[in-house]
Amino acid sequence: MDENPAVRQEMVTTPEEQPQPHPVVCNKYRGLLLVVFAFSLFAAAFGLGVYCHLQKNADPWMPRWKSAAPPCLSPACLRVTEHFSVDMDPFSRPCDYFLFACGTGGSYTSEERHSVKGVSNEDNRELDKKKEARTGGNVRMRRETDFQGKSDGQQVKFPDRKTALLKTIKEILEAPEEGVSVNAAEQKAKKYFSTCMDAESTEKVGSKPFLTLIQQLGGWAVSNGLNRTDFNTTLALLMSQYSTFPFFSVYAGSDSGEKQTASSQHYIQIDEPYFQFPIDWNSKTQKSKASTRYLRPFYMSCGQYLALLGVPSNQTTQHCGLYISLSTTLALATAPLHYRLSQKLLYHRITIQELQTLAPAIDWLACLQATFQPLPISQSDLVLVHNLPYIIHMSQTISIWQVQHEMMGTRPLHTYMIFSLLHTLIPALDSRFFQTMRNFSIATGDTQEEIPRWLRCVQQTERGFDTLLSHAIRERHARKEAEELIHDVYLSLKKKLTDLSWRDNRSSAFILNKIKSLNPRLSTKTNNLSHAELNHLYAEVVLSEDDFFSNYLQMLVLEQKSRSRLLSHGTQTEGLSITPSISGNDIIIPVGMFVSPFFHSSYPRALNYGTLGSLMAKDLLHHLLPNIHKQANNPESESKCIWSHYLSVTKDPGRVVTFSLSPSKQQEVWVQYTALQVALDE
């Protein structure tokens, strides 16, 4: 589906003649019509509303819930009810929830970066980790949805799915250790999180840990203490031990052009690097260049970093000037995703030996062997390159700069690599470095709020201990009740799709056969390990009680091992995702979906199904039926009916305004409504 916005985001005035709603569709599930449009804002709140409504009314429209359920007094239920009050019943005050139509709607701002990498979910997960590293973990989070309900005078907030997952991980990492036998791997994750949260210790040591590391790497020209170091040796070390990729990015993933199965082959993938400054794209010349209005703030931030590292101010001009010059020269050959797609530059297959011939400045075999050790990497191995013209340009630039500048003693290529390492390690340094990065981000127009420290620490812990945390969530939250919900929702979905009014037999036969061939399952590949297997996986990790910098370096080593496992076994930690995915004939439902307040084994059935069941059904409909408005009649007829009821409930008596929905929005309304039917029919 090309477009999938919430209905509240954009509406247009209709012609005078409005199609009449279908009477049969309108009469069925009339009690649900009020909540469909609020679903994208408060899916979880709706589940609670349904439960509350059923308790009060014993509504006969759901045959399996003919009488009021007893109150839930489990700790999980009591905890989640703290977010809500009676005023939050969506059946009582619709304008408190239909924010857009009632005149109080808001909008999200989206991050606009020049370089958009990867097109598959798997590649995006790997690149999201890199993004967290280079931004100090300050990745934009969708804000918590604000509801107008009040509790003790405070505005009620309900988290989005990603925030809920991260809060669950935080609870796991902060939970007291119980019993005599404690999982050693979990102890290490908790220790890592604890040292990350200890900001005071990090502030005390200042820049000393990074300066010590520079000396271990042979020094640098900025401080006049650079030993003779080989360019490719240093590059391979940064890539393998410090997850730092100054001139190009490297990760493992499948080829999107191949049919994806559970055993799909994974390849080394090489892409453009991330640049610290915005890049402009000229659509006429089809060329990139550094955004000139941000070069001065970029230069100032460079000088501030050097000052924090004790470099005299009289030496910053030359080194920062060369750093910016090299950065902007490399950026010239970058290209946005849409251009690379149009020019078929993505997933270009080439052997390492062929790549060495085209871009000889990099010792490709040595760098890739180091990055994916201990795997055997050979010259004949195929790699996937996502912008070969950039890689060639990068190699040529490095060769030119080696000749022009290395003999002068300024060693700008080495300085560039050290700056890249600094950006990787900023999350482990004192707050002055993070604030410098933050100030430059603000100067480039980034208006997002700084996320709290606990959230950054959870994200960083997840980067290294994702397999362990996925296992912990499954063990604590996603037990047999989760598998039962998956089975019931998918069974109800199949029944619903069978009853659709299809526009042609070919479409219906193809889609229904596809639905029947797929097997939904709870993610198990990497989170079904025993405690002994988990302990073995993290056996070589040795963490300090009070040195977060050294612990952070250990986490980067864990990332390297994770890349190697993904390349060799195709094993991705699925559990910490928040949406389903399709792999071969399997629909993988991640355990990361089964967290409070969306799901808990002690919740009443109505709450689990009305909340997470609806979300899951919606995700599956988006995955399986991206073009349903072209294949069946139901999206158009049912969405018009629902929209008519919505307008009648939220209409302002002081003005007469009607709205129409585009086909894509009609489909989204139908998806939301159908997801509720699928979940609550169980």
XYZ file of C-alpha atoms in Angstrom:
682
model
C 0.000 0.000 0.000
C 1.485 3.295 -1.027
C -0.221 5.361 1.606
C -1.429 4.454 5.076
C -2.197 7.640 7.026
C -4.585 7.885 9.909
C -7.920 9.276 8.845
C -7.548 12.195 11.206
C -4.506 13.574 9.422
C -6.046 14.943 6.253
C -9.647 15.482 5.163
C -11.156 17.372 2.219
C -14.560 18.897 1.511
C -16.960 16.745 -0.465
C -19.326 17.522 -3.303
C -22.927 18.149 -2.274
C -24.132 14.689 -3.177
C -23.014 12.256 -0.535
C -23.474 8.506 -1.220
C -25.972 6.895 1.119
C -24.572 4.363 3.580
C -25.391 0.717 3.181
C -28.184 -0.058 5.695
C -27.131 -3.636 6.476
C -23.530 -2.707 7.191
C -24.591 0.245 9.319
C -26.816 -1.773 11.583
C -24.241 -4.441 12.393
C -21.856 -3.615 15.238
C -23.415 -0.168 15.583
C -21.941 0.085 19.071
C -18.439 -0.081 17.606
C -18.800 2.685 15.058
C -17.969 5.418 17.541
C -14.528 4.080 18.308
C -13.142 3.257 14.867
C -11.631 6.660 14.177
C -10.029 6.967 17.547
C -8.372 3.579 17.058
C -5.135 4.926 15.619
C -4.865 7.225 18.656
C -5.832 4.866 21.443
C -6.051 1.237 20.411
C -5.217 0.192 23.923
C -7.663 2.617 25.499
C -10.387 1.151 23.325
C -9.751 -2.283 24.743
C -10.211 -0.914 28.219
C -13.300 0.959 27.060
C -14.832 -2.208 25.646
C -14.187 -4.009 28.899
C -15.686 -1.153 30.913
C -18.676 -0.959 28.580
C -19.328 -4.683 28.798
C -19.108 -4.580 32.577
C -21.756 -1.867 32.761
C -24.151 -2.928 30.044
C -23.867 -6.683 29.446
C -24.459 -5.872 25.778
C -25.879 -8.859 23.824
C -24.131 -7.944 20.557
C -21.251 -10.204 21.503
C -22.715 -13.669 22.060
C -19.692 -15.055 23.917
C -19.814 -12.197 26.438
C -23.470 -12.212 27.465
C -22.906 -11.180 31.057
C -20.665 -8.795 32.867
C -17.220 -10.145 33.702
C -15.957 -10.009 37.287
C -13.528 -7.179 38.078
C -9.837 -7.861 37.442
C -7.777 -7.244 40.576
C -4.426 -8.657 39.455
C -1.366 -6.397 39.925
C -1.175 -5.883 36.152
C -4.817 -4.788 35.962
C -4.485 -2.462 38.937
C -1.332 -0.960 37.458
C -2.861 -0.254 34.074
C -6.023 1.257 35.553
C -3.862 3.966 37.102
C -3.681 5.451 33.581
C -7.430 5.726 33.292
C -10.529 7.148 34.908
C -14.240 6.738 34.348
C -14.116 9.844 32.142
C -12.009 7.870 29.663
C -14.867 5.573 28.640
C -14.898 6.138 24.841
C -18.636 5.460 24.799
C -19.379 8.458 27.011
C -17.420 11.414 25.614
C -16.513 10.848 21.967
C -15.118 14.356 21.477
C -12.484 13.629 24.100
C -11.082 11.084 21.664
C -12.045 12.170 18.149
C -9.508 14.944 18.472
C -9.278 16.054 14.855
C -12.965 16.353 14.074
C -13.648 18.084 17.378
C -11.042 20.718 16.640
C -8.162 19.697 18.932
C -6.136 17.437 16.683
C -2.377 17.427 16.498
C 0.210 16.154 14.076
C 3.500 14.324 14.185
C 6.707 15.643 12.742
C 8.763 13.178 10.761
C 12.514 13.001 10.466
C 13.738 14.062 7.039
C 17.206 12.793 6.330
C 18.812 12.864 2.917
C 20.124 9.344 3.077
C 17.513 6.621 3.509
C 19.027 3.169 3.652
C 17.591 -0.251 3.001
C 14.193 -1.330 1.790
C 13.559 -4.565 3.687
C 12.407 -4.813 7.301
C 15.472 -6.846 8.150
C 17.864 -4.234 6.749
C 15.980 -1.454 8.492
C 16.322 -3.191 11.870
C 20.085 -3.400 11.407
C 20.292 0.228 10.290
C 18.117 1.427 13.161
C 20.772 0.090 15.510
C 23.443 2.037 13.665
C 21.267 5.136 13.834
C 20.987 4.808 17.602
C 24.753 4.545 17.850
C 25.526 7.616 15.759
C 22.876 9.778 17.477
C 23.845 8.864 20.995
C 20.738 6.770 21.373
C 18.634 9.920 20.969
C 16.456 8.363 18.272
C 13.139 10.066 17.718
C 10.358 8.245 19.520
C 6.731 8.654 18.667
C 5.286 10.760 21.440
C 2.951 9.228 23.963
C -0.647 9.707 22.922
C -2.302 12.342 25.111
C -5.880 11.650 26.115
C -8.240 14.270 27.437
C -9.364 12.122 30.339
C -8.179 13.306 33.736
C -7.121 11.427 36.828
C -6.498 13.418 40.007
C -6.095 16.553 37.930
C -3.362 15.048 35.756
C -3.559 14.490 32.014
C -3.756 10.786 31.222
C -1.115 9.374 28.901
C -1.133 6.070 27.122
C 2.098 4.889 25.467
C 2.570 3.840 21.870
C 3.748 0.287 21.240
C 7.456 1.067 21.023
C 7.424 3.064 24.244
C 5.454 0.309 25.986
C 8.055 -2.259 24.916
C 10.936 -0.102 26.134
C 9.204 0.467 29.475
C 8.757 -3.288 29.833
C 12.470 -3.798 29.175
C 13.239 -1.147 31.799
C 11.131 -3.051 34.353
C 13.038 -6.251 33.564
C 16.413 -4.520 33.927
C 15.429 -2.870 37.215
C 13.683 -5.897 38.750
C 15.347 -7.245 41.922
C 17.127 -10.555 41.555
C 15.083 -13.374 43.002
C 16.112 -16.858 44.051
C 19.484 -18.436 44.668
C 20.185 -19.326 41.052
C 20.200 -16.176 38.930
C 20.672 -16.185 35.168
C 24.252 -14.949 34.642
C 23.424 -13.413 31.258
C 20.563 -11.403 32.744
C 22.866 -10.233 35.539
C 25.228 -8.825 32.920
C 22.426 -6.969 31.132
C 21.298 -5.458 34.433
C 24.847 -4.454 35.279
C 25.253 -2.790 31.891
C 22.016 -0.848 32.367
C 22.984 0.147 35.909
C 26.349 1.584 34.873
C 24.671 3.427 32.004
C 22.243 5.053 34.441
C 25.129 6.108 36.719
C 25.652 9.535 35.155
C 27.757 10.779 38.053
C 30.596 8.311 37.434
C 30.649 9.168 33.736
C 30.844 12.888 34.513
C 33.768 12.393 36.889
C 36.098 10.757 34.334
C 35.346 13.307 31.588
C 37.200 12.807 28.309
C 40.001 10.672 29.773
C 38.657 7.280 28.565
C 38.480 8.442 24.944
C 41.934 10.038 25.040
C 43.357 6.794 26.459
C 41.706 4.842 23.644
C 43.185 7.192 21.027
C 46.652 6.501 22.385
C 45.975 2.761 22.238
C 45.080 3.202 18.565
C 48.349 4.997 17.832
C 47.462 8.599 18.692
C 46.359 11.238 16.182
C 47.844 14.162 14.314
C 45.626 16.717 16.076
C 47.687 16.321 19.264
C 50.996 15.891 17.420
C 51.252 12.383 18.815
C 50.423 10.169 15.851
C 52.532 7.086 15.357
C 52.848 5.588 11.884
C 49.635 3.617 11.437
C 48.418 1.881 8.305
C 45.177 3.309 6.927
C 43.490 -0.025 6.194
C 44.666 -1.612 9.451
C 43.070 1.195 11.454
C 39.896 1.051 9.352
C 39.536 -2.711 9.844
C 40.027 -2.304 13.600
C 37.346 0.385 13.870
C 34.890 -1.689 11.851
C 35.427 -4.914 13.788
C 35.935 -3.788 17.388
C 34.077 -0.476 17.570
C 31.165 -0.748 15.101
C 32.478 2.375 13.374
C 32.190 2.696 9.591
C 33.667 6.051 8.533
C 33.632 5.749 4.731
C 30.876 3.203 4.045
C 28.406 1.192 6.099
C 28.436 -2.603 6.309
C 25.731 -4.955 7.539
C 24.227 -8.370 6.792
C 20.849 -9.010 5.206
C 18.918 -10.848 2.537
C 18.452 -9.816 -1.090
C 15.024 -8.238 -1.492
C 14.992 -9.414 -5.117
C 14.995 -13.046 -4.016
C 11.926 -14.902 -2.787
C 12.100 -14.712 0.986
C 11.922 -17.953 2.937
C 12.841 -18.950 6.455
C 16.201 -20.159 5.101
C 16.947 -17.247 2.740
C 20.640 -16.629 2.185
C 22.150 -13.564 3.798
C 24.798 -11.401 2.193
C 27.294 -8.764 3.220
C 25.759 -5.428 2.218
C 27.724 -2.237 1.584
C 26.110 1.174 1.525
C 26.783 4.886 1.895
C 27.898 5.981 5.370
C 25.987 8.324 7.622
C 27.134 11.943 7.415
C 26.836 14.209 10.435
C 25.376 17.100 8.406
C 22.322 17.418 6.109
C 22.878 16.800 2.398
C 20.952 18.589 -0.359
C 19.875 16.842 -3.559
C 19.586 18.814 -6.796
C 16.946 17.057 -8.874
C 17.973 18.948 -12.032
C 21.658 18.120 -11.969
C 21.032 14.891 -10.025
C 23.924 15.708 -7.741
C 24.332 15.958 -3.986
C 26.156 18.527 -1.944
C 26.514 19.406 1.701
C 23.881 21.871 2.850
C 25.944 25.072 3.010
C 23.812 26.789 5.668
C 24.824 24.117 8.167
C 28.557 24.047 7.504
C 29.339 26.857 9.935
C 27.525 25.135 12.852
C 29.252 21.900 11.804
C 32.635 23.632 11.919
C 31.850 25.113 15.338
C 30.846 21.718 16.745
C 34.120 20.256 15.469
C 36.055 22.925 17.351
C 34.009 22.294 20.499
C 34.768 18.568 20.378
C 38.488 19.274 20.055
C 38.347 21.729 22.964
C 36.705 19.068 25.128
C 39.570 16.750 24.205
C 42.131 19.318 25.302
C 43.326 20.376 21.844
C 44.699 23.961 21.770
C 42.481 26.383 19.868
C 45.301 27.351 17.482
C 45.260 23.817 16.065
C 41.541 23.459 15.488
C 41.249 25.593 12.351
C 43.416 23.417 10.136
C 42.140 20.045 11.310
C 38.462 21.022 11.379
C 38.836 22.611 7.957
C 40.304 19.423 6.488
C 37.677 17.295 8.259
C 34.826 19.320 6.757
C 36.465 19.434 3.327
C 36.844 15.646 3.226
C 33.296 15.114 4.502
C 31.735 17.377 1.878
C 33.847 15.843 -0.903
C 32.684 12.345 -0.011
C 29.048 13.492 0.186
C 29.049 14.591 -3.471
C 28.443 11.042 -4.707
C 25.653 10.146 -2.300
C 22.112 9.855 -3.642
C 18.635 9.596 -2.074
C 16.780 6.330 -2.092
C 14.270 7.265 -4.793
C 17.085 8.074 -7.232
C 18.975 4.885 -6.471
C 15.793 2.906 -6.980
C 15.143 4.563 -10.339
C 18.723 3.931 -11.468
C 18.736 0.323 -10.192
C 21.685 1.035 -7.893
C 20.361 -1.060 -5.004
C 21.378 -4.696 -4.405
C 24.117 -4.635 -7.045
C 25.807 -8.052 -6.911
C 29.568 -8.078 -7.118
C 32.374 -10.267 -5.804
C 34.866 -8.908 -3.300
C 37.602 -9.349 -5.880
C 35.670 -7.286 -8.446
C 35.005 -4.633 -5.819
C 38.727 -4.505 -5.036
C 39.448 -3.735 -8.688
C 36.857 -0.940 -8.844
C 37.694 0.628 -5.460
C 41.331 -0.276 -4.709
C 41.944 2.236 -1.885
C 40.138 -0.075 0.550
C 41.490 -3.501 1.461
C 38.034 -5.024 1.159
C 38.910 -8.585 2.064
C 40.805 -7.619 5.222
C 38.104 -5.166 6.364
C 35.224 -7.578 5.763
C 37.062 -10.511 7.345
C 37.617 -8.386 10.448
C 33.999 -7.201 10.520
C 32.538 -10.710 10.277
C 35.169 -12.724 12.138
C 35.451 -15.640 12.689
C 33.531 -16.426 9.476
C 35.581 -17.425 6.422
C 35.287 -14.559 3.908
C 36.936 -15.055 0.501
C 37.587 -12.981 -2.615
C 34.936 -14.909 -4.543
C 32.138 -14.146 -2.079
C 29.270 -12.064 -3.416
C 28.406 -8.807 -1.686
C 25.462 -6.471 -2.321
C 26.366 -2.842 -2.988
C 23.675 -0.146 -2.776
C 25.499 2.724 -4.488
C 28.503 1.559 -6.486
C 29.213 5.040 -7.953
C 29.629 6.363 -4.407
C 31.988 3.505 -3.475
C 34.158 4.224 -6.524
C 34.142 7.974 -5.780
C 35.044 7.298 -2.149
C 38.023 5.146 -3.172
C 39.269 7.772 -5.614
C 38.935 10.501 -2.979
C 40.905 8.504 -0.419
C 43.687 7.870 -2.934
C 43.919 11.564 -3.815
C 43.960 12.681 -0.197
C 46.620 10.137 0.702
C 48.918 11.661 -1.897
C 48.087 15.323 -1.257
C 47.953 15.476 2.542
C 49.614 12.487 4.182
C 53.156 13.727 3.421
C 52.329 17.059 5.074
C 51.840 15.343 8.413
C 48.211 16.441 8.836
C 46.871 12.908 8.254
C 43.254 14.046 7.579
C 42.072 10.523 6.707
C 43.140 9.256 10.130
C 41.596 12.300 11.833
C 38.359 11.640 9.946
C 38.295 8.067 11.281
C 38.922 9.235 14.853
C 36.058 11.734 14.583
C 33.816 8.911 13.378
C 34.893 6.849 16.389
C 34.126 9.788 18.675
C 30.554 9.980 17.370
C 30.135 6.249 17.968
C 31.297 6.600 21.568
C 29.487 9.812 22.565
C 26.811 7.837 24.474
C 29.560 6.571 26.798
C 31.197 9.975 27.374
C 30.270 12.785 29.734
C 27.300 15.024 29.013
C 29.364 17.821 27.419
C 29.910 15.688 24.327
C 26.259 14.755 24.089
C 25.202 18.387 24.515
C 27.572 19.457 21.731
C 26.020 16.915 19.420
C 22.560 17.996 20.565
C 23.314 21.685 19.917
C 24.364 20.945 16.343
C 21.264 18.837 15.852
C 19.119 21.789 16.985
C 21.045 24.096 14.640
C 20.069 21.857 11.717
C 16.381 22.219 12.563
C 15.824 19.203 14.787
C 13.113 20.255 17.251
C 12.529 16.915 18.963
C 12.674 16.838 22.713
C 15.657 15.185 24.332
C 14.651 11.727 25.462
C 15.236 10.795 29.114
C 18.387 8.999 30.174
C 16.570 5.789 31.108
C 15.248 5.506 27.573
C 18.694 5.980 26.060
C 20.108 3.361 28.427
C 17.358 0.881 27.563
C 18.038 1.385 23.834
C 21.760 0.873 24.356
C 21.213 -2.246 26.465
C 18.903 -3.614 23.780
C 21.631 -3.188 21.154
C 23.908 -5.636 22.923
C 21.483 -7.879 24.790
C 18.561 -8.116 22.356
C 18.523 -11.932 22.364
C 18.469 -12.083 26.158
C 15.765 -9.421 26.481
C 13.600 -11.098 23.855
C 13.846 -14.340 25.835
C 13.006 -12.525 29.083
C 9.880 -10.915 27.611
C 8.666 -14.247 26.272
C 9.298 -15.934 29.611
C 7.509 -13.247 31.625
C 4.715 -12.090 29.325
C 4.088 -14.154 26.175
C 3.087 -17.600 27.369
C 0.260 -19.876 26.241
C -2.264 -17.012 26.375
C -0.254 -15.257 23.660
C -0.257 -18.288 21.384
C -3.987 -18.734 21.948
C -4.661 -15.116 20.979
C -2.583 -15.470 17.790
C -4.478 -18.628 16.814
C -7.909 -17.122 17.516
C -7.290 -13.830 15.735
C -5.948 -15.502 12.611
C -8.824 -17.985 12.543
C -11.319 -15.139 12.829
C -9.454 -13.225 10.113
C -9.716 -16.143 7.696
C -13.462 -16.392 8.335
C -13.910 -12.672 7.756
C -12.046 -12.668 4.452
C -14.046 -15.626 3.187
C -17.229 -13.549 3.567
C -15.970 -10.527 1.611
C -17.666 -9.372 -1.574
C -14.830 -9.863 -4.071
C -14.738 -8.075 -7.396
C -13.393 -11.061 -9.303
C -12.809 -14.727 -8.617
C -9.121 -14.614 -9.503
C -8.334 -12.092 -6.745
C -10.360 -13.957 -4.156
C -8.822 -17.327 -5.015
C -5.272 -15.983 -4.910
C -5.682 -14.138 -1.617
C -7.623 -16.870 0.161
C -5.099 -19.508 -0.901
C -2.317 -17.248 0.352
C -4.048 -16.789 3.702
C -4.548 -20.539 4.095
C -0.909 -21.313 3.249
C 0.519 -19.032 5.925
C 1.224 -20.179 9.468
C 1.169 -17.528 12.217
C 3.583 -18.234 15.050
C 5.123 -16.542 18.009
C 8.756 -15.628 17.320
C 10.978 -18.409 18.639
C 14.213 -18.489 16.645
C 16.417 -16.650 19.110
C 14.211 -16.230 22.175
C 13.519 -19.916 22.815
C 16.991 -20.597 24.208
C 17.591 -22.213 27.564
C 19.284 -20.325 30.385
C 22.438 -22.365 29.816
C 22.481 -21.443 26.120
C 21.979 -17.766 26.952
C 24.795 -17.850 29.482
C 27.069 -19.417 26.870
C 26.113 -16.735 24.334
C 27.307 -13.993 26.698
C 30.065 -15.979 28.408
C 32.905 -13.799 27.073
C 31.295 -10.548 28.207
C 33.087 -9.180 31.274
C 31.518 -6.004 32.653
C 32.786 -3.478 35.156
C 30.784 -2.412 38.200
C 31.457 1.304 37.676
C 33.124 1.887 34.280
C 30.420 2.460 31.702
C 32.913 3.381 28.960
C 34.562 -0.053 29.045
C 31.128 -1.697 29.255
C 30.023 0.245 26.189
C 33.019 -1.101 24.274
C 31.918 -4.608 25.289
C 28.463 -3.889 23.867
C 30.036 -2.908 20.529
C 31.811 -6.274 20.456
C 28.451 -7.959 21.034
C 27.107 -6.086 18.002
C 29.934 -7.483 15.890
C 29.083 -11.018 16.988
C 25.423 -10.398 16.214
C 26.335 -9.336 12.660
C 28.373 -12.486 12.195
C 25.532 -14.695 13.452
C 23.088 -13.000 11.127
C 25.378 -13.567 8.144
C 26.135 -17.197 8.972
C 22.765 -18.424 10.232
C 20.300 -15.820 8.999
C 19.207 -15.536 12.626
C 17.589 -12.231 13.473
C 16.268 -11.409 16.928
C 12.601 -11.121 16.035
C 11.203 -10.649 19.515
C 12.017 -6.979 20.022
C 10.058 -5.892 16.991
C 6.565 -4.485 17.537
C 4.821 -5.523 14.304
C 4.343 -8.877 12.541
C 6.456 -9.854 9.547
C 6.290 -12.573 6.899
C 9.144 -15.028 6.374
C 8.485 -17.747 3.824
C 5.239 -19.430 4.852
C 5.411 -18.083 8.399
C 3.794 -14.977 9.823
C 6.114 -14.098 12.685
C 4.379 -12.412 15.612
C 7.097 -10.848 17.797
C 6.963 -11.294 21.555
C 7.593 -7.546 21.776
C 3.890 -7.022 21.034
C 2.810 -8.868 24.187
C 3.620 -6.252 26.799
C 1.578 -4.177 29.200
C -0.618 -2.191 28.892
C -1.631 -3.862 25.623
C -1.537 -7.444 26.909
C -1.135 -9.415 30.104
C -1.972 -12.995 30.974
C -4.041 -11.799 33.949
C -6.152 -9.365 31.918
C -9.766 -10.305 31.154
C -10.163 -11.898 27.733
C -12.146 -8.898 26.483
C -9.251 -6.577 27.268
C -6.534 -8.667 25.606
C -8.607 -9.277 22.491
C -10.076 -5.780 22.269
C -6.659 -4.182 22.624
C -3.800 -6.298 21.280
C -6.108 -8.507 19.223
C -7.317 -5.441 17.315
C -3.784 -4.161 16.795
C -2.613 -7.551 15.567
C -5.554 -7.927 13.185
C -4.898 -4.450 11.786
C -1.216 -5.240 11.203
C -2.090 -8.514 9.477
C -4.653 -6.818 7.213
C -2.041 -4.256 6.175
C 0.483 -7.001 5.461
C -1.818 -9.374 3.622
C -4.224 -7.026 1.840
C -2.333 -3.874 0.827
C -4.673 -3.237 -2.132
C -7.964 -4.579 -0.834
C -9.894 -1.465 -1.965
C -9.201 -2.553 -5.563
C -10.082 -6.200 -4.968
C -13.278 -6.127 -2.882
C -16.351 -3.936 -2.528
C -16.455 -3.897 1.260
C -13.856 -1.158 1.952
C -15.824 1.428 -0.006
C -19.329 0.580 1.209
C -18.467 -0.040 4.857
C -16.152 2.952 5.210
C -18.868 5.287 3.864
C -21.289 3.909 6.416
C -18.829 4.270 9.280
C -17.844 7.759 8.185
C -21.479 8.840 8.028
C -22.047 7.701 11.611
C -18.842 9.349 12.752
C -19.901 12.704 11.293
C -23.325 12.448 12.871
C -21.833 11.884 16.334
C -19.052 14.508 16.192
C -20.868 17.195 14.170
C -20.570 20.748 15.480
C -24.057 22.370 15.467
C -22.510 25.728 14.637
C -21.173 24.730 11.224
C -22.084 22.446 8.381
C -19.047 20.640 6.980
C -18.900 17.330 5.191
C -15.846 15.291 4.373
C -15.024 12.676 1.830
C -12.358 10.020 1.958
C -9.836 9.116 -0.691
C -9.617 5.408 -1.653
C -6.556 4.930 0.552
C -8.357 6.456 3.542
C -11.456 4.408 2.823
C -9.238 1.349 2.997
C -7.725 2.503 6.290
C -11.175 3.054 7.829
C -12.206 -0.399 6.681
C -9.035 -1.942 8.089
C -9.599 -0.332 11.497
C -13.244 -1.393 11.600
C -12.560 -4.912 10.338
C -9.736 -5.354 12.847
C -12.193 -4.655 15.649
C -14.676 -7.135 14.235
C -12.000 -9.813 13.843
C -10.703 -9.361 17.385
C -14.031 -9.074 19.143
C -15.725 -11.906 17.257
C -13.433 -14.261 19.149
